[in-house]
Short mmCIF file of C-alpha atoms in Angstrom, two decimals:
data_model
loop_
_atom_site.label_atom_id
_atom_site.label_comp_id
_atom_site.label_asym_id
_atom_site.label_seq_id
_atom_site.Cartn_x
_atom_site.Cartn_y
_atom_site.Cartn_z
CA MET A 1 -0.04 0.12 -0.09
CA ASN A 2 1.40 3.58 -1.20
CA ALA A 3 2.20 5.97 1.81
CA PRO A 4 -0.43 9.12 1.65
CA LEU A 5 0.68 11.76 0.43
CA ARG A 6 0.31 14.49 2.91
CA ILE A 7 0.12 17.85 2.60
CA ALA A 8 2.67 19.81 4.60
CA GLY A 9 3.06 23.46 3.04
CA ILE A 10 0.99 26.01 1.20
CA GLU A 11 2.06 28.93 -0.43
CA THR A 12 -0.15 31.45 -2.40
CA ARG A 13 1.08 34.38 -4.52
CA HIS A 14 -0.82 37.15 -5.90
CA PHE A 15 -0.21 39.26 -9.52
CA VAL A 16 -1.45 41.79 -11.30
CA LEU A 17 -0.46 41.17 -14.80
CA PRO A 18 -0.61 43.90 -17.01
CA LEU A 19 -2.22 43.17 -20.66
CA SER A 20 -0.19 43.95 -23.91
CA HIS A 21 -3.49 46.72 -24.93
CA PRO A 22 -6.97 47.37 -23.85
CA MET A 23 -9.53 45.05 -24.59
CA THR A 24 -13.33 45.99 -24.26
CA ASP A 25 -16.54 43.66 -24.31
CA ALA A 26 -20.24 44.33 -23.40
CA THR A 27 -20.26 43.96 -19.66
CA HIS A 28 -17.12 44.67 -18.21
CA GLY A 29 -16.09 47.24 -20.67
CA VAL A 30 -12.37 48.18 -20.60
CA HIS A 31 -9.75 45.76 -19.35
CA THR A 32 -6.29 46.92 -19.07
CA GLU A 33 -5.22 44.19 -16.37
CA PHE A 34 -5.83 40.68 -14.81
CA GLU A 35 -4.77 39.15 -11.61
CA VAL A 36 -3.44 35.65 -11.39
CA VAL A 37 -3.90 34.16 -7.87
CA ALA A 38 -1.20 30.90 -7.57
CA VAL A 39 -0.68 28.30 -5.01
CA CYS A 40 1.92 26.21 -4.38
CA LEU A 41 1.34 22.79 -2.46
CA GLU A 42 4.48 20.91 -0.70
CA SER A 43 4.31 17.25 0.10
CA ASP A 44 6.07 15.83 3.17
CA CYS A 45 7.89 13.73 0.41
CA GLY A 46 9.48 17.06 -1.13
CA ARG A 47 6.94 17.09 -4.18
CA SER A 48 4.73 19.95 -5.22
CA GLY A 49 1.67 20.96 -7.18
CA ILE A 50 0.67 24.58 -8.67
CA GLY A 51 -2.68 25.60 -9.35
CA TYR A 52 -4.13 29.25 -10.15
CA THR A 53 -7.24 30.90 -10.98
CA TYR A 54 -7.31 34.42 -12.67
CA THR A 55 -9.71 37.91 -12.29
CA ILE A 56 -9.89 40.77 -14.55
CA GLY A 57 -8.94 43.03 -11.92
CA ARG A 58 -10.85 42.80 -8.82
CA GLY A 59 -11.05 40.40 -6.58
CA GLY A 60 -7.74 39.03 -6.16
CA ALA A 61 -6.64 39.83 -2.54
CA ALA A 62 -10.17 38.59 -1.06
CA ILE A 63 -9.07 35.37 -3.00
CA ARG A 64 -5.90 35.00 -1.86
CA SER A 65 -6.99 35.61 1.86
CA LEU A 66 -9.73 32.90 1.55
CA ILE A 67 -6.98 30.53 0.79
CA GLN A 68 -4.61 31.36 3.52
CA ARG A 69 -7.01 32.01 6.56
CA ASP A 70 -9.70 29.72 5.38
CA ILE A 71 -8.92 26.60 3.08
CA LYS A 72 -5.10 26.59 4.58
CA THR A 73 -5.91 24.75 8.06
CA LEU A 74 -8.24 22.39 6.23
CA LEU A 75 -5.50 21.15 3.85
CA LEU A 76 -2.24 20.99 6.27
CA GLY A 77 -1.90 16.92 7.03
CA ALA A 78 -4.20 16.01 4.48
CA ASP A 79 -3.78 13.45 1.94
CA ALA A 80 -3.54 15.19 -1.44
CA SER A 81 -4.52 12.04 -2.84
CA ARG A 82 -7.84 11.67 -1.73
CA ILE A 83 -9.02 15.10 -3.92
CA GLU A 84 -12.71 14.20 -3.81
CA GLN A 85 -12.89 14.24 -0.25
CA ILE A 86 -10.75 17.78 0.16
CA TRP A 87 -12.86 19.26 -2.47
CA GLU A 88 -16.22 18.24 -0.15
CA ARG A 89 -14.38 19.23 2.96
CA MET A 90 -13.89 22.87 1.12
CA TRP A 91 -17.10 23.19 -0.16
CA ARG A 92 -18.85 22.10 3.02
CA CYS A 93 -16.75 24.34 5.37
CA LEU A 94 -17.16 27.50 2.96
CA HIS A 95 -20.85 26.83 1.38
CA TYR A 96 -22.31 29.83 4.09
CA VAL A 97 -20.42 32.64 2.65
CA GLY A 98 -20.00 31.01 -0.78
CA ARG A 99 -21.46 28.36 -2.94
CA GLY A 100 -19.79 30.36 -5.95
CA GLY A 101 -18.29 33.70 -5.84
CA LEU A 102 -14.64 33.73 -4.28
CA VAL A 103 -15.36 31.05 -2.85
CA ALA A 104 -15.25 28.80 -5.93
CA PHE A 105 -12.51 30.82 -7.61
CA ALA A 106 -9.96 29.81 -4.16
CA MET A 107 -11.02 26.23 -4.57
CA SER A 108 -10.30 26.13 -8.19
CA ALA A 109 -6.47 27.53 -7.76
CA VAL A 110 -6.21 24.37 -4.34
CA ASP A 111 -8.16 21.62 -6.69
CA THR A 112 -5.62 22.34 -9.78
CA ALA A 113 -3.08 22.21 -7.26
CA LEU A 114 -3.89 19.08 -5.59
CA TRP A 115 -4.53 17.42 -9.17
CA ASP A 116 -1.08 18.67 -10.66
CA LEU A 117 0.40 17.42 -7.29
CA LEU A 118 -0.96 13.42 -7.89
CA ALA A 119 -0.20 13.42 -11.46
CA ARG A 120 3.12 14.50 -10.87
CA SER A 121 3.82 12.12 -8.23
CA GLN A 122 2.61 9.25 -10.41
CA GLY A 123 5.11 10.57 -13.78
CA GLN A 124 1.95 10.78 -15.77
CA PRO A 125 0.68 14.06 -17.63
CA LEU A 126 -2.52 15.34 -16.50
CA TRP A 127 -4.74 14.49 -19.65
CA LYS A 128 -3.77 10.89 -19.68
CA LEU A 129 -4.18 10.52 -15.51
CA LEU A 130 -8.15 11.80 -16.19
CA GLY A 131 -8.68 9.88 -18.97
CA GLY A 132 -5.94 10.28 -21.79
CA TYR A 133 -8.52 10.48 -24.55
CA SER A 134 -7.10 12.46 -27.42
CA GLY A 135 -4.01 14.59 -26.21
CA GLN A 136 -4.80 17.26 -28.02
CA ALA A 137 -7.61 20.02 -28.78
CA ARG A 138 -8.77 22.13 -31.38
CA ALA A 139 -8.37 25.88 -30.61
CA TYR A 140 -10.15 28.89 -31.92
CA ALA A 141 -8.59 32.73 -31.31
CA GLY A 142 -11.03 33.93 -28.83
CA GLY A 143 -10.92 37.87 -29.57
CA ILE A 144 -11.63 40.81 -26.39
CA ASP A 145 -12.60 43.21 -29.32
CA LEU A 146 -15.98 44.78 -29.42
CA GLN A 147 -14.06 48.30 -29.34
CA LEU A 148 -12.94 46.81 -33.12
CA GLY A 149 -14.50 47.99 -36.14
CA PRO A 150 -14.98 45.71 -39.55
CA ASP A 151 -11.48 46.57 -41.06
CA GLU A 152 -10.07 46.44 -37.98
CA LEU A 153 -11.65 43.00 -37.20
CA VAL A 154 -10.60 41.40 -40.63
CA GLU A 155 -6.56 42.50 -39.87
CA GLN A 156 -7.18 40.97 -36.49
CA THR A 157 -8.54 38.16 -37.82
CA ARG A 158 -5.83 37.79 -41.12
CA CYS A 159 -3.02 37.61 -38.16
CA ASN A 160 -4.72 34.70 -35.75
CA LEU A 161 -5.26 32.86 -38.93
CA ALA A 162 -1.23 33.68 -39.73
CA ALA A 163 -0.61 32.62 -36.69
CA GLY A 164 -2.14 28.82 -37.08
CA PHE A 165 -5.77 29.23 -35.82
CA ARG A 166 -8.19 27.70 -37.74
CA ALA A 167 -11.42 29.09 -35.88
CA ILE A 168 -12.46 32.26 -35.16
CA LYS A 169 -14.50 34.53 -32.34
CA ILE A 170 -15.57 38.16 -31.61
CA LYS A 171 -17.49 39.95 -29.57
CA VAL A 172 -20.52 41.48 -29.83
CA GLY A 173 -23.05 43.44 -28.10
CA ARG A 174 -22.93 46.84 -29.72
CA ASP A 175 -25.62 49.86 -28.93
CA LYS A 176 -26.67 49.33 -32.42
CA LEU A 177 -27.54 46.19 -33.76
CA SER A 178 -26.70 47.17 -37.00
CA GLU A 179 -23.03 47.67 -35.68
CA ASP A 180 -22.37 44.28 -35.01
CA ILE A 181 -24.12 42.36 -37.93
CA ALA A 182 -21.76 44.75 -40.24
CA ARG A 183 -18.73 43.88 -37.84
CA LEU A 184 -19.98 40.01 -38.40
CA ARG A 185 -20.19 39.88 -42.01
CA ALA A 186 -16.87 41.60 -42.39
CA VAL A 187 -15.28 38.84 -40.81
CA ARG A 188 -17.71 35.84 -42.35
CA ASP A 189 -16.90 37.19 -46.13
CA PHE A 190 -12.79 37.33 -44.94
CA LEU A 191 -12.80 33.68 -43.41
CA GLY A 192 -15.36 32.37 -46.31
CA PRO A 193 -17.81 29.47 -45.81
CA ASP A 194 -15.62 26.77 -44.05
CA LEU A 195 -14.22 27.91 -40.89
CA PRO A 196 -15.59 28.14 -37.84
CA LEU A 197 -16.76 32.15 -36.58
CA MET A 198 -18.29 32.15 -33.20
CA VAL A 199 -20.08 35.35 -31.15
CA ASP A 200 -19.95 35.84 -27.44
CA ALA A 201 -22.79 38.81 -26.13
CA ASN A 202 -21.05 38.73 -22.52
CA MET A 203 -24.66 38.65 -21.05
CA ARG A 204 -25.21 41.90 -22.83
CA TRP A 205 -28.74 41.60 -23.93
CA THR A 206 -32.92 40.82 -22.58
CA THR A 207 -34.08 37.57 -24.23
CA GLU A 208 -36.19 39.57 -26.75
CA GLN A 209 -33.22 41.51 -27.78
CA ALA A 210 -30.81 38.21 -28.00
CA ILE A 211 -33.57 36.60 -30.20
CA ARG A 212 -33.63 39.16 -32.79
CA ALA A 213 -29.95 39.14 -32.95
CA ALA A 214 -29.67 35.81 -32.99
CA ARG A 215 -32.48 35.84 -36.12
CA SER A 216 -29.91 38.65 -37.79
CA PHE A 217 -26.94 37.01 -37.21
CA ARG A 218 -28.24 33.58 -39.06
CA ASP A 219 -27.17 34.12 -42.22
CA TYR A 220 -23.66 34.18 -41.26
CA ASP A 221 -23.37 30.73 -40.26
CA VAL A 222 -22.51 31.16 -36.86
CA TYR A 223 -21.06 28.57 -35.16
CA TRP A 224 -22.27 29.35 -31.68
CA LEU A 225 -23.87 32.44 -29.73
CA GLU A 226 -21.96 32.69 -26.43
CA GLU A 227 -23.91 34.28 -23.43
CA PRO A 228 -26.72 35.85 -24.98
CA THR A 229 -28.12 36.93 -21.68
CA ILE A 230 -27.63 36.76 -17.81
CA PRO A 231 -26.75 32.85 -16.94
CA ASP A 232 -29.45 33.19 -14.28
CA ASP A 233 -32.36 33.16 -16.49
CA TYR A 234 -33.27 29.81 -17.65
CA ALA A 235 -36.10 30.35 -19.35
CA GLY A 236 -34.83 33.02 -21.18
CA LEU A 237 -31.70 30.77 -22.30
CA ARG A 238 -34.77 28.40 -23.81
CA ARG A 239 -36.87 30.84 -25.71
CA ILE A 240 -33.23 32.03 -27.22
CA ALA A 241 -32.21 28.60 -28.30
CA ARG A 242 -35.64 27.71 -29.51
CA GLU A 243 -36.31 30.93 -31.13
CA GLY A 244 -33.06 32.49 -32.21
CA GLY A 245 -32.19 29.78 -34.56
CA LEU A 246 -28.44 29.59 -33.50
CA PRO A 247 -26.52 27.16 -30.96
CA ILE A 248 -25.70 28.37 -27.33
CA ALA A 249 -22.77 28.38 -25.66
CA ALA A 250 -22.66 29.04 -22.02
CA GLY A 251 -21.30 28.39 -18.73
CA GLU A 252 -18.39 30.65 -17.80
CA ASN A 253 -20.60 32.59 -15.08
CA LEU A 254 -22.24 29.46 -13.45
CA ARG A 255 -20.19 27.83 -10.52
CA THR A 256 -22.10 24.86 -9.45
CA ILE A 257 -22.83 21.33 -11.57
CA TYR A 258 -26.57 21.85 -10.43
CA GLU A 259 -26.62 25.16 -12.02
CA PHE A 260 -25.25 23.72 -15.31
CA ARG A 261 -28.11 21.24 -15.23
CA HIS A 262 -30.64 23.32 -15.52
CA THR A 263 -28.68 25.32 -18.05
CA LEU A 264 -27.95 21.93 -20.13
CA GLU A 265 -31.89 21.54 -19.88
CA ALA A 266 -32.92 24.71 -21.43
CA GLY A 267 -31.27 23.46 -24.35
CA ILE A 268 -27.92 25.04 -25.20
CA ALA A 269 -25.95 23.22 -27.36
CA PHE A 270 -22.23 24.03 -25.97
CA ALA A 271 -21.29 23.56 -22.06
CA GLU A 272 -18.77 26.06 -20.91
CA PRO A 273 -17.37 25.62 -17.47
CA ASP A 274 -14.63 27.53 -16.60
CA VAL A 275 -11.62 25.52 -14.10
CA SER A 276 -10.55 28.60 -12.75
CA ASN A 277 -14.21 29.67 -11.07
CA ILE A 278 -16.03 26.26 -11.13
CA GLY A 279 -14.25 24.84 -8.05
CA GLY A 280 -11.37 23.46 -9.88
CA ILE A 281 -10.86 20.26 -12.47
CA THR A 282 -12.68 17.97 -9.73
CA ASN A 283 -16.12 20.20 -10.69
CA TRP A 284 -15.00 20.57 -14.41
CA LEU A 285 -14.80 17.13 -14.99
CA ARG A 286 -18.35 16.66 -13.46
CA VAL A 287 -20.02 19.26 -15.84
CA ALA A 288 -18.17 17.37 -18.44
CA ARG A 289 -19.69 14.13 -17.34
CA LEU A 290 -22.85 15.73 -17.17
CA ALA A 291 -22.69 17.18 -20.85
CA TYR A 292 -21.42 13.39 -22.14
CA ALA A 293 -25.04 12.17 -20.37
CA HIS A 294 -26.62 14.94 -22.40
CA ASN A 295 -24.74 14.01 -25.41
CA LEU A 296 -23.36 17.41 -25.90
CA PRO A 297 -19.76 18.94 -26.15
CA VAL A 298 -17.49 21.01 -23.68
CA THR A 299 -15.95 23.78 -24.70
CA SER A 300 -13.73 26.28 -22.50
CA HIS A 301 -13.04 29.98 -21.23
CA GLY A 302 -9.76 31.32 -20.53
CA VAL A 303 -6.70 29.72 -19.05
CA HIS A 304 -6.20 27.52 -21.91
CA GLU A 305 -3.03 26.22 -20.78
CA LEU A 306 -4.98 24.25 -18.39
CA HIS A 307 -8.26 23.90 -20.37
CA LEU A 308 -6.07 22.16 -22.64
CA GLN A 309 -5.12 19.28 -20.78
CA LEU A 310 -8.88 18.75 -19.88
CA LEU A 311 -10.29 18.76 -23.43
CA ALA A 312 -7.34 16.17 -24.39
CA ALA A 313 -9.19 14.24 -21.36
CA ILE A 314 -12.27 13.58 -22.37
CA PRO A 315 -14.24 12.16 -25.27
CA ASN A 316 -16.90 15.00 -25.81
CA PRO A 317 -14.48 17.91 -26.66
CA SER A 318 -15.56 20.88 -28.81
CA LEU A 319 -13.20 24.06 -29.52
CA LEU A 320 -10.29 25.71 -27.02
CA GLU A 321 -10.53 29.52 -26.53
CA VAL A 322 -7.24 30.99 -26.36
CA HIS A 323 -7.61 34.59 -25.49
CA SER A 324 -5.25 37.80 -24.92
CA PHE A 325 -5.48 36.46 -20.83
CA GLY A 326 -2.94 33.86 -21.81
CA LEU A 327 -0.04 33.44 -19.50
CA GLU A 328 2.77 33.12 -22.31
CA ARG A 329 4.92 35.54 -21.29
CA PHE A 330 5.01 34.23 -17.74
CA ILE A 331 5.39 30.37 -18.24
CA LYS A 332 7.97 28.08 -19.63
CA ASN A 333 7.44 26.15 -22.94
CA PRO A 334 3.65 27.04 -23.48
CA PRO A 335 2.02 25.41 -25.45
CA GLN A 336 1.99 25.88 -29.30
CA LEU A 337 -0.28 25.86 -32.02
CA LYS A 338 0.43 24.31 -35.44
CA ASP A 339 -3.09 24.17 -37.65
CA GLY A 340 -5.58 24.62 -35.63
CA ILE A 341 -4.20 21.82 -32.77
CA MET A 342 -2.69 22.15 -29.62
CA ARG A 343 -1.11 19.08 -28.29
CA ALA A 344 -1.00 18.47 -24.57
CA GLY A 345 2.39 16.90 -24.30
CA ASP A 346 3.82 14.26 -21.73
CA GLU A 347 5.44 16.21 -19.34
CA PRO A 348 3.85 15.12 -15.49
CA GLY A 349 1.48 17.44 -14.34
CA HIS A 350 -0.39 19.86 -15.96
CA GLY A 351 2.53 21.36 -17.28
CA VAL A 352 2.39 24.67 -16.56
CA GLN A 353 5.69 26.22 -14.73
CA PHE A 354 5.72 29.80 -14.10
CA GLU A 355 8.52 32.07 -14.30
CA TRP A 356 8.56 32.95 -11.27
CA ASP A 357 11.44 35.91 -11.99
CA LYS A 358 9.41 37.12 -14.78
CA LEU A 359 6.39 37.56 -12.40
CA ARG A 360 8.17 39.22 -9.45
CA GLU A 361 7.70 43.01 -10.61
CA PHE A 362 4.05 42.55 -10.71
CA GLU A 363 3.29 40.46 -7.38
CA VAL A 364 1.29 42.02 -4.91
CA LYS A 365 2.67 41.81 -1.83
CA GLY A 366 0.76 41.17 1.79
CA GLY A 367 -2.63 40.23 2.63
#
């Protein structure tokens, strides 16, 4: 019998990272920076695991505090290989102040570190440990680009195709629907009929507005319409899916498998759990299995370095989102794209190795 993999140490670090240029969407406005909260777990036998979550500029200090002040005491001395047990313990001890929100972000970082530690201790890449289905994922360029006009979008798309992408997503949700239509038309005309083109409204519309927009977009062979309205409006999602005539993707703002159950039953076509905010890999896999039971594929939101491992592991993957909140500048050997495909590799763990020296100038001390 193998000895328990006891957790002996926990370190949490908080960084505020600048974006390469300002970016916009319909709900959050202009983005200029994002936060990363990283967790390093040390076992009693000297092995380590890294996990992290991110925000779009606010909340990182609170997430770090939750981990250091409340979750840390639940972890020290625990057997790191009993991940389901640890997940349930975190959830039950913190649900009264959470059931989502900051708690889900904090749990995501810790849970990811646990899976990384387990995979490293077994000498396996995470995607093989989790199922080992394909070892790769089809990637798309997820623009955060509501500010761009048609010509600028075409130029951005040209650059993305040159970089190896074979699927594109743009933001929609301008004040005038005619402007969204013009932007979408320009990109579809440039792409031609064969490459997937998605649009993302970031919860911008009411149900009626979303139905009207969806109907207006149908002539442009939209692969999916993402987050057309608030995630809590299951009846509205059902109407948009039924009356709008486009496949719906949703889930980046859901925090529990129970919310996903209602969303899938509302008729969405693509489940979109985010490993950085749904409670980590443990809960992400639950959603993937739930989607499988509904005969539906799973896509991703953000942190493509981690989601690559997850989509490469499961039998029902859709496209992997890659956008400008990536960590390529701050990690060793970031995943490479070739002809629309990213491969997960065979390095033990999830493969994300931070270059701490490059991150140091952006670290938030204290807290």
